[in-house]
XYZ file of C-alpha atoms in Angstrom:
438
model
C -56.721 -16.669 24.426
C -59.528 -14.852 22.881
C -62.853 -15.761 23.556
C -66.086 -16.102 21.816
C -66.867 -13.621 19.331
C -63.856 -12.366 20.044
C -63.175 -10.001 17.177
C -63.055 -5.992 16.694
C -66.570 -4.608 16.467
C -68.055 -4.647 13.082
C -67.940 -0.707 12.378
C -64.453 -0.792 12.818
C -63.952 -3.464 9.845
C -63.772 -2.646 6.632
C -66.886 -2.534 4.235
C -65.107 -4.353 1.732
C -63.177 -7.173 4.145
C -64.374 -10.384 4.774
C -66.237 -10.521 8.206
C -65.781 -14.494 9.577
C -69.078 -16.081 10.602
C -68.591 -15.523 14.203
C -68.307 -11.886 14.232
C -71.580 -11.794 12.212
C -73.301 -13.439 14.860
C -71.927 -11.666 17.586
C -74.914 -10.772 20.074
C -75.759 -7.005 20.305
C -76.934 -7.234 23.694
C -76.980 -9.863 26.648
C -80.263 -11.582 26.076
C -79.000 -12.594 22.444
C -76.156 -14.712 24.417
C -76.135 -18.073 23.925
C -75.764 -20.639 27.128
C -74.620 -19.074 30.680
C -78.733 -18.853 31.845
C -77.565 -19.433 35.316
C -75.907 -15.895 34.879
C -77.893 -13.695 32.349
C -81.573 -15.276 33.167
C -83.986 -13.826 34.769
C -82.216 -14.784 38.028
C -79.089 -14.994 37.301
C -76.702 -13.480 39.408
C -75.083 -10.966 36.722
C -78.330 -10.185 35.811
C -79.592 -8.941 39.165
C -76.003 -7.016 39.503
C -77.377 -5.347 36.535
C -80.451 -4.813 37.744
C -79.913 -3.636 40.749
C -76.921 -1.102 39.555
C -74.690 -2.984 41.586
C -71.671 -4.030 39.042
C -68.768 -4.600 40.787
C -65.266 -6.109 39.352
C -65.572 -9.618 38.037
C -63.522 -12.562 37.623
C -64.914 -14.919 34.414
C -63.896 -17.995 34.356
C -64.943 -20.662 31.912
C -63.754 -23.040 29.272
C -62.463 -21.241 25.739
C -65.694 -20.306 23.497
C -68.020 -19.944 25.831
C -68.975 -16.318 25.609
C -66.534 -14.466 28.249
C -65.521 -11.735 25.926
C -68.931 -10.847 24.658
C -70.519 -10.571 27.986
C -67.727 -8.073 29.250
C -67.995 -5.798 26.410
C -72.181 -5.920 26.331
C -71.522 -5.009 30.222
C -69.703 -2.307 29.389
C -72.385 -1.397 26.579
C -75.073 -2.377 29.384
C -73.426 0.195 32.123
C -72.396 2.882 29.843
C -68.441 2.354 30.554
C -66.144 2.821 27.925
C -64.695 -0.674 26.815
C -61.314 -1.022 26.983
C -59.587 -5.017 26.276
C -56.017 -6.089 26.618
C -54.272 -9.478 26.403
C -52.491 -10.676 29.705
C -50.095 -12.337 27.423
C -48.923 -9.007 25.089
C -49.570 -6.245 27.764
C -46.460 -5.368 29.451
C -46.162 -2.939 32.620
C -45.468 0.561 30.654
C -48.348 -0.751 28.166
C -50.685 -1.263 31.984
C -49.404 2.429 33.324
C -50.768 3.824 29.625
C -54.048 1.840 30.494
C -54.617 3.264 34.229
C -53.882 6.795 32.846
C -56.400 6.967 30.516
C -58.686 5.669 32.673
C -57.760 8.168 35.016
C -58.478 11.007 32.086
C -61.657 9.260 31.426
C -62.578 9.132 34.997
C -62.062 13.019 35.231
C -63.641 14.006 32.694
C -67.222 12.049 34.279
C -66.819 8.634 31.882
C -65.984 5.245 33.679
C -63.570 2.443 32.405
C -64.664 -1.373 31.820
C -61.508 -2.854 31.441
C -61.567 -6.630 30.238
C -58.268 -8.612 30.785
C -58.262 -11.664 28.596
C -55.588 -14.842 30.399
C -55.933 -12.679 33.285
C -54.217 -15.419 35.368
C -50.662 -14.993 33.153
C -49.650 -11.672 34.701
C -47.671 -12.482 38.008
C -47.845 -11.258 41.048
C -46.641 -7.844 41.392
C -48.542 -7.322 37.746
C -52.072 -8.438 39.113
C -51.145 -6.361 42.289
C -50.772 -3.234 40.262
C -54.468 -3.107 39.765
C -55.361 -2.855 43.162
C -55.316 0.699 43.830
C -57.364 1.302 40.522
C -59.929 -0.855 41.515
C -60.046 0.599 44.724
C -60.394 4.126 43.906
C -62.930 3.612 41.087
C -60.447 4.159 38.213
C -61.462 0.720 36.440
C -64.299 -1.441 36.867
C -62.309 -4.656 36.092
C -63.567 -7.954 33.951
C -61.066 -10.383 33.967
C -61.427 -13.517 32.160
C -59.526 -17.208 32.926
C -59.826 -20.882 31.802
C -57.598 -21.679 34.481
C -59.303 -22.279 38.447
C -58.394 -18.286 39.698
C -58.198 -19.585 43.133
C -55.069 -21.710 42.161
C -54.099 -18.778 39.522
C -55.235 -15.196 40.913
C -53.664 -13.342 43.754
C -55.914 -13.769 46.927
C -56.178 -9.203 46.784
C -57.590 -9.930 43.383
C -59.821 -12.317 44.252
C -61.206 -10.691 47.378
C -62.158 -7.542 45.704
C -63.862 -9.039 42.500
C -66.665 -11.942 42.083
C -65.994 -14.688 40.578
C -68.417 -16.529 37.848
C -68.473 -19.798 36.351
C -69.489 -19.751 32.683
C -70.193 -23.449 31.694
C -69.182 -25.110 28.277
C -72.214 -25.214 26.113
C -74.593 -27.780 26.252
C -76.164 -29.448 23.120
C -78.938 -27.505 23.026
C -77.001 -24.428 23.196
C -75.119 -25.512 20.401
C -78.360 -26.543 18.181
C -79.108 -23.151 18.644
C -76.554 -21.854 17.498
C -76.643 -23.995 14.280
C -79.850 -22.811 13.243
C -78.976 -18.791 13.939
C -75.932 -19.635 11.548
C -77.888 -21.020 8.884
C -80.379 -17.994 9.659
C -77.701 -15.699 8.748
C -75.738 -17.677 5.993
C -79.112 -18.114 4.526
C -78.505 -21.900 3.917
C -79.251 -25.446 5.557
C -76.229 -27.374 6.238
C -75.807 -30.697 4.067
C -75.957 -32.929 6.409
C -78.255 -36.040 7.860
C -79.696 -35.546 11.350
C -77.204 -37.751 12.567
C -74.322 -35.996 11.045
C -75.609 -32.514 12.652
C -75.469 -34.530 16.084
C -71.930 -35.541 14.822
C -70.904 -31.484 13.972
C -72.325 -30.791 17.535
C -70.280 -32.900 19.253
C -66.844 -32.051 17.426
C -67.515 -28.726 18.778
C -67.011 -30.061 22.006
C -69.354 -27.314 23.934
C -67.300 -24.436 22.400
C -69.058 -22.267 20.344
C -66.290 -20.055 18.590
C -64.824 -23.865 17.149
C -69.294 -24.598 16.953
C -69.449 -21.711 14.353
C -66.029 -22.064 12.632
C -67.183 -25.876 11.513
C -70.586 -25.002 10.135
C -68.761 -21.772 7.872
C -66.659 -24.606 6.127
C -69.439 -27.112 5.812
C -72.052 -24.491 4.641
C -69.341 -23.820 1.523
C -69.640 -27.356 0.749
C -72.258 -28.830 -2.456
C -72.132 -32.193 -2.414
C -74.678 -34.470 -4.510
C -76.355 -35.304 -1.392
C -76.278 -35.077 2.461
C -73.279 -36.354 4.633
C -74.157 -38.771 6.720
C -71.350 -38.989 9.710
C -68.771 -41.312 7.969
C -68.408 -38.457 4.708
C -68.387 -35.708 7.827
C -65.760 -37.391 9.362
C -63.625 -37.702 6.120
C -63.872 -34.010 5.401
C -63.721 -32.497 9.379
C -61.488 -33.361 11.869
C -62.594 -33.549 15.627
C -61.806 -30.745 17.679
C -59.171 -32.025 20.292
C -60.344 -32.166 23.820
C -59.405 -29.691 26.224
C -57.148 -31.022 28.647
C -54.200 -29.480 30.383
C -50.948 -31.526 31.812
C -50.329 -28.943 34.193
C -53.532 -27.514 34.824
C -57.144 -28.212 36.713
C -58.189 -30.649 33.529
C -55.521 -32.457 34.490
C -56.193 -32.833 38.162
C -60.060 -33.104 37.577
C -60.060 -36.133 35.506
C -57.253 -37.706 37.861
C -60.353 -37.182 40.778
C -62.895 -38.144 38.366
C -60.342 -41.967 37.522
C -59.911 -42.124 41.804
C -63.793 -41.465 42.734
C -64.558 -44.053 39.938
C -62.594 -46.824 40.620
C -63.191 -45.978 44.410
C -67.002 -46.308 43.854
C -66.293 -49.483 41.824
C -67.501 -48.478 38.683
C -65.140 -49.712 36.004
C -67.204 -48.613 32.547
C -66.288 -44.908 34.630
C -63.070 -45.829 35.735
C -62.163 -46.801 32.426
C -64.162 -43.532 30.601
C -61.941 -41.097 32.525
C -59.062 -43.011 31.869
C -59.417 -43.021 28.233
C -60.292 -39.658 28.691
C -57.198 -38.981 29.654
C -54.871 -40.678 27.568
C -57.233 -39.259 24.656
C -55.607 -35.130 25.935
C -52.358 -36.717 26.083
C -51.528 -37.905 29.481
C -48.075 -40.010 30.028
C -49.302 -43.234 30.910
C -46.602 -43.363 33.290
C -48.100 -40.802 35.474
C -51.027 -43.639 35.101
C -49.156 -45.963 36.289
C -48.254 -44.648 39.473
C -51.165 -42.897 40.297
C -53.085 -46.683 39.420
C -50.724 -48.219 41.847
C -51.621 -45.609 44.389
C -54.942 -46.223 43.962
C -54.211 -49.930 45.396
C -52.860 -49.361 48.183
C -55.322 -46.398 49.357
C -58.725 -47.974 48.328
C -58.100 -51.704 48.028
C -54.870 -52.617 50.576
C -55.723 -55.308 52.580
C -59.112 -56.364 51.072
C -57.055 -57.647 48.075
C -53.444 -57.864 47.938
C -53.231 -59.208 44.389
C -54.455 -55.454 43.312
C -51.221 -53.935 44.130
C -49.357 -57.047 42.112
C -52.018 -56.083 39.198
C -51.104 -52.904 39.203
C -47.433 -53.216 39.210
C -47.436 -56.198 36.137
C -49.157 -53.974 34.026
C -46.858 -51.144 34.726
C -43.714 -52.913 33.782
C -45.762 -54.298 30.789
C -45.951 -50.996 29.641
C -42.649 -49.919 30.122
C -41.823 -53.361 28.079
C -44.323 -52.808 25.019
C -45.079 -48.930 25.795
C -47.969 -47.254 23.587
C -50.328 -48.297 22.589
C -49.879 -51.985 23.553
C -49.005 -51.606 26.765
C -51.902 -49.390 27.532
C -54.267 -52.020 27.571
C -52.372 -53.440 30.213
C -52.942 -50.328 32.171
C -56.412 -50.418 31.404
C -56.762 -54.659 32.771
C -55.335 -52.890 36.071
C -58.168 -49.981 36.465
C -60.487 -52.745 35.593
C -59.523 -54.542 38.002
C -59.349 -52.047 40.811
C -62.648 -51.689 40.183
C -64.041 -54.335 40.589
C -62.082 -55.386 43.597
C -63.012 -55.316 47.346
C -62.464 -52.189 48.925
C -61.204 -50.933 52.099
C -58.898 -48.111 53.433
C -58.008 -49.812 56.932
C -53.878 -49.691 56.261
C -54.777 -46.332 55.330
C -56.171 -45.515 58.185
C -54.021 -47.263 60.547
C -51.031 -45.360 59.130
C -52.512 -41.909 59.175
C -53.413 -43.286 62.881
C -49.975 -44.658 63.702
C -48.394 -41.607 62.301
C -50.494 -39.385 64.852
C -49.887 -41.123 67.574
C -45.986 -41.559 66.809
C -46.166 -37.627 66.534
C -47.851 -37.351 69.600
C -45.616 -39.500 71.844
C -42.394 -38.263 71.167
C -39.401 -40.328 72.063
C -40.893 -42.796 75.105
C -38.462 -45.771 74.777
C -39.577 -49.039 74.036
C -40.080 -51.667 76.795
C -36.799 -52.724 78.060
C -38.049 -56.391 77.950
C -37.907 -55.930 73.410
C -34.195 -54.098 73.557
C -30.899 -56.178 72.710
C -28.813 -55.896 75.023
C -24.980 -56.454 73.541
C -23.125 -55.157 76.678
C -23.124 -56.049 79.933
C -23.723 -52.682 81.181
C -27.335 -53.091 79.285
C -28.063 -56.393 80.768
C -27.330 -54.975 84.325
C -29.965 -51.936 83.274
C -32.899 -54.805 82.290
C -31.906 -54.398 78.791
C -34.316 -57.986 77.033
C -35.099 -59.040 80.692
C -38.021 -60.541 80.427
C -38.305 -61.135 76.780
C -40.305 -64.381 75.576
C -39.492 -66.058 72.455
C -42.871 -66.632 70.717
C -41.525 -69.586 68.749
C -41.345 -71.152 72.490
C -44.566 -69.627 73.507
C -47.840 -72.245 73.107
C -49.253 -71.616 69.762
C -46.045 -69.602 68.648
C -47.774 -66.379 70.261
C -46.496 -65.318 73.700
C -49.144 -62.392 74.064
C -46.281 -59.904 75.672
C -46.740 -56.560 75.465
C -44.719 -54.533 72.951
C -45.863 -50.854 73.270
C -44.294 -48.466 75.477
C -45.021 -49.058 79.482
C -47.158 -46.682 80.537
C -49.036 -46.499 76.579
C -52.537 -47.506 77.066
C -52.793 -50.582 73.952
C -54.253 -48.272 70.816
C -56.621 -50.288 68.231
C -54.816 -48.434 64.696
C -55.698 -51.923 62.579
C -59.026 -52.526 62.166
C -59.814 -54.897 59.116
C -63.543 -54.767 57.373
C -65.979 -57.412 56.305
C -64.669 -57.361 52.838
C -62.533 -59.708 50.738
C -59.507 -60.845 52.257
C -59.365 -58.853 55.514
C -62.565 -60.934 56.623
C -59.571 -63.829 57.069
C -57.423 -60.735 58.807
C -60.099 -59.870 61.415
C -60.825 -63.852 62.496
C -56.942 -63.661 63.328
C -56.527 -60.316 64.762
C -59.752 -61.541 67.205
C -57.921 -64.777 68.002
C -54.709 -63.215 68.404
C -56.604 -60.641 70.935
C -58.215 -63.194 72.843
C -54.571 -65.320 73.592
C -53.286 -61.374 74.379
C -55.826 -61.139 77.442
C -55.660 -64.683 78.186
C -51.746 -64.969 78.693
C -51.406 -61.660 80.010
C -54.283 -62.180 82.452
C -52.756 -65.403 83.305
């Protein structure tokens, strides 16, 4: 996708054409950027690159509207390379062997080659591997530009011979800024209350390409008076969140619902989960990871969580959406708010270890049936007490392998219901020492 300011250069339009509002703003050179001061400031890191002649091949990644386009070409402007942009998603490999040969011309005859590969992260493999020996020898000086997380998306050669940099959605201010160098240029002040420009900010959603696109149509409006946000809302419709299914949105907000409901926070835990339903998620996939959620965080501490969680799953599959999302949302409510401990957790991961780590050892012969007479004669149950006989219906025999030193893989918390676990698991250890002692 293109990116901020993402259009041809103005000389190359047409006098006559129409030139949109965002190419009319587009910054001539990096201090007119908007947002990204933890990169282009004073002490930035791309600014002391700059500085210090050191330019090397970049990776940007950011959220759409956010300026990656623009900085590329004012580096190339900056460094005196020639500026050369293709799309990951049109560019094809004969179109790529064109590319490196004219950089290669270039290259001979003294000039260097910025080239900026928008969706980097859509070529495959053996495409992003093909510009390995350019960027080795000097050919290009590559800027390639991703929304998606390159260390999920890039090849690992890529990404060791380039830096990546984070370029961060912008903030509110950024975005008030950017309102008033519109109406600079338009040569007009938006009708609109105060609260209504807070409104147009925040349908942006910290992109600036959609920022600028919203205040073109609403600067061609002339209505009798100001908008307050109600009359915005009639006219404009909210920009849709970003959020990907498949992609790091997706798996971000899932950590951000966890952490949440993990830290007991439920106005959180039930943010993130809107949050997500607002991009589009299948509340099924809510469901189950919800029900997860019980048994990792909650287990023991409060066993009616994981009975929460699964009513309010079938509920939804009875009454499905919207209805039934409010029974998903009872559930993350409730995790919330619920005890918390990850004891069975731990004693699995535990158990698992130590299962791994022992092998086969048999059981004690003394807890084996022993159907055949040949397995009685080997000590097959010899031995065995029946702990509905035993005092107390708890005969305190040993159940591990022989020579297994006794591991402690269940060990309940001060919290909710396992407070009643660890008063029995204590009792139940004291009989253990005193009927095996005796």
């Amino acid at each position: 996708m293109a990116d901020l300011f993402d259009s041809a250069p103005p000389d190359s339009q047409s006098a006559a054409g129409p030139r949109p509002l965002a190419d009319r703003l587009r910054p001539r050179s990096l201090s007119e950027v908007i947002g990204q001061g933890h990169l282009l400031g004073p002490e930035g890191s791309l600014r002391t690159m700059l500085d210090a002649a050191a330019l090397g091949s970049l990776i940007l990644w950011g959220p759409p509207g956010v300026g990656k386009t623009t900085i590329a070409r004012l580096l190339a402007q900056e460094t005196d390379l020639k500026f050369v942009q293709i799309s990951a998603i049109f560019t094809g490999v004969p179109d790529l062997r064109k590319v490196f040969e004219a950089a290669k011309l270039r290259r001979a005859n003294g000039e260097g080659t910025l080239l900026f590969v928008d969706e980097i992260h859509r070529f495959n493999k053996a495409q992003q591997d093909g510009f390995l020996p350019h960027m080795e020898d000097g050919t290009i000086l590559l800027v390639g530009a991703t929304t998606e997380n390159p260390s999920f998306e890039l090849n690992a050669a890529v990404l060791s011979r380039s830096q990546v940099l984070v370029l961060e959605r912008l903030s509110d201010e950024d975005l008030d800024q950017l309102i008033v160098r519109a109406e600079k240029e338009l040569d007009v002040s938006l009708p609109l209350t105060d609260a209504a420009r807070v409104q147009l900010r925040d349908m942006a959603d910290g992109d600036g390409r959609a920022m600028l696109n919203l205040v073109e149509q609403v600067a061609a409006w002339s209505p009798d008076s100001p908008l307050d946000p109600t009359a915005l809302g009639k006219r404009l419709s909210r920009r849709a969140a970003q959020y990907d299914k498949s992609g790091e949105s997706h798996y971000n907000l899932i950590s951000a619902l966890h952490k949440s409901v993990r830290g007991s926070d439920p106005d959180a835990a039930l943010y993130w989960f809107a949050r997500m339903l607002e991009g589009g998620e299948d509340p099924r996939f809510l469901a189950r990871r919800i029900t997860r959620m019980a048994w990792e965080d909650i287990g023991l501490a409060d066993p009616q969580a994981q009975r929460q969680c699964l009513d309010a799953w079938e509920t939804y599959e009875r009454l499905g959406s919207p209805e039934g999302e409010l029974a998903l949302a009872q559930a993350v409510a409730y995790l919330a708010l619920a005890p918390k401990s990850n004891t069975i957790y731990k004693a699995y991961k535990g158990a698992r270890k130590l299962a791994a780590r022992t092998g086969s050892v048999p059981p004690p012969k003394h807890i084996l049936n022993a159907p055949t007479k040949m397995m009685k004669d080997q000590g097959y149950g010899s031995g065995y007490a029946y702990d509905h006989d035993a005092e107390d219906g708890f005969s305190g025999q040993n159940y591990f392998p022989d020579d297994m030193d006794r591991p402690e893989l269940l060990t309940p918390v001060e919290r909710g219901f396992e407070r009643d676990l660890a008063k029995r698991m204590a009792y139940f250890s004291k009989l253990r020492a005193k009927r095996q002692g005796g």
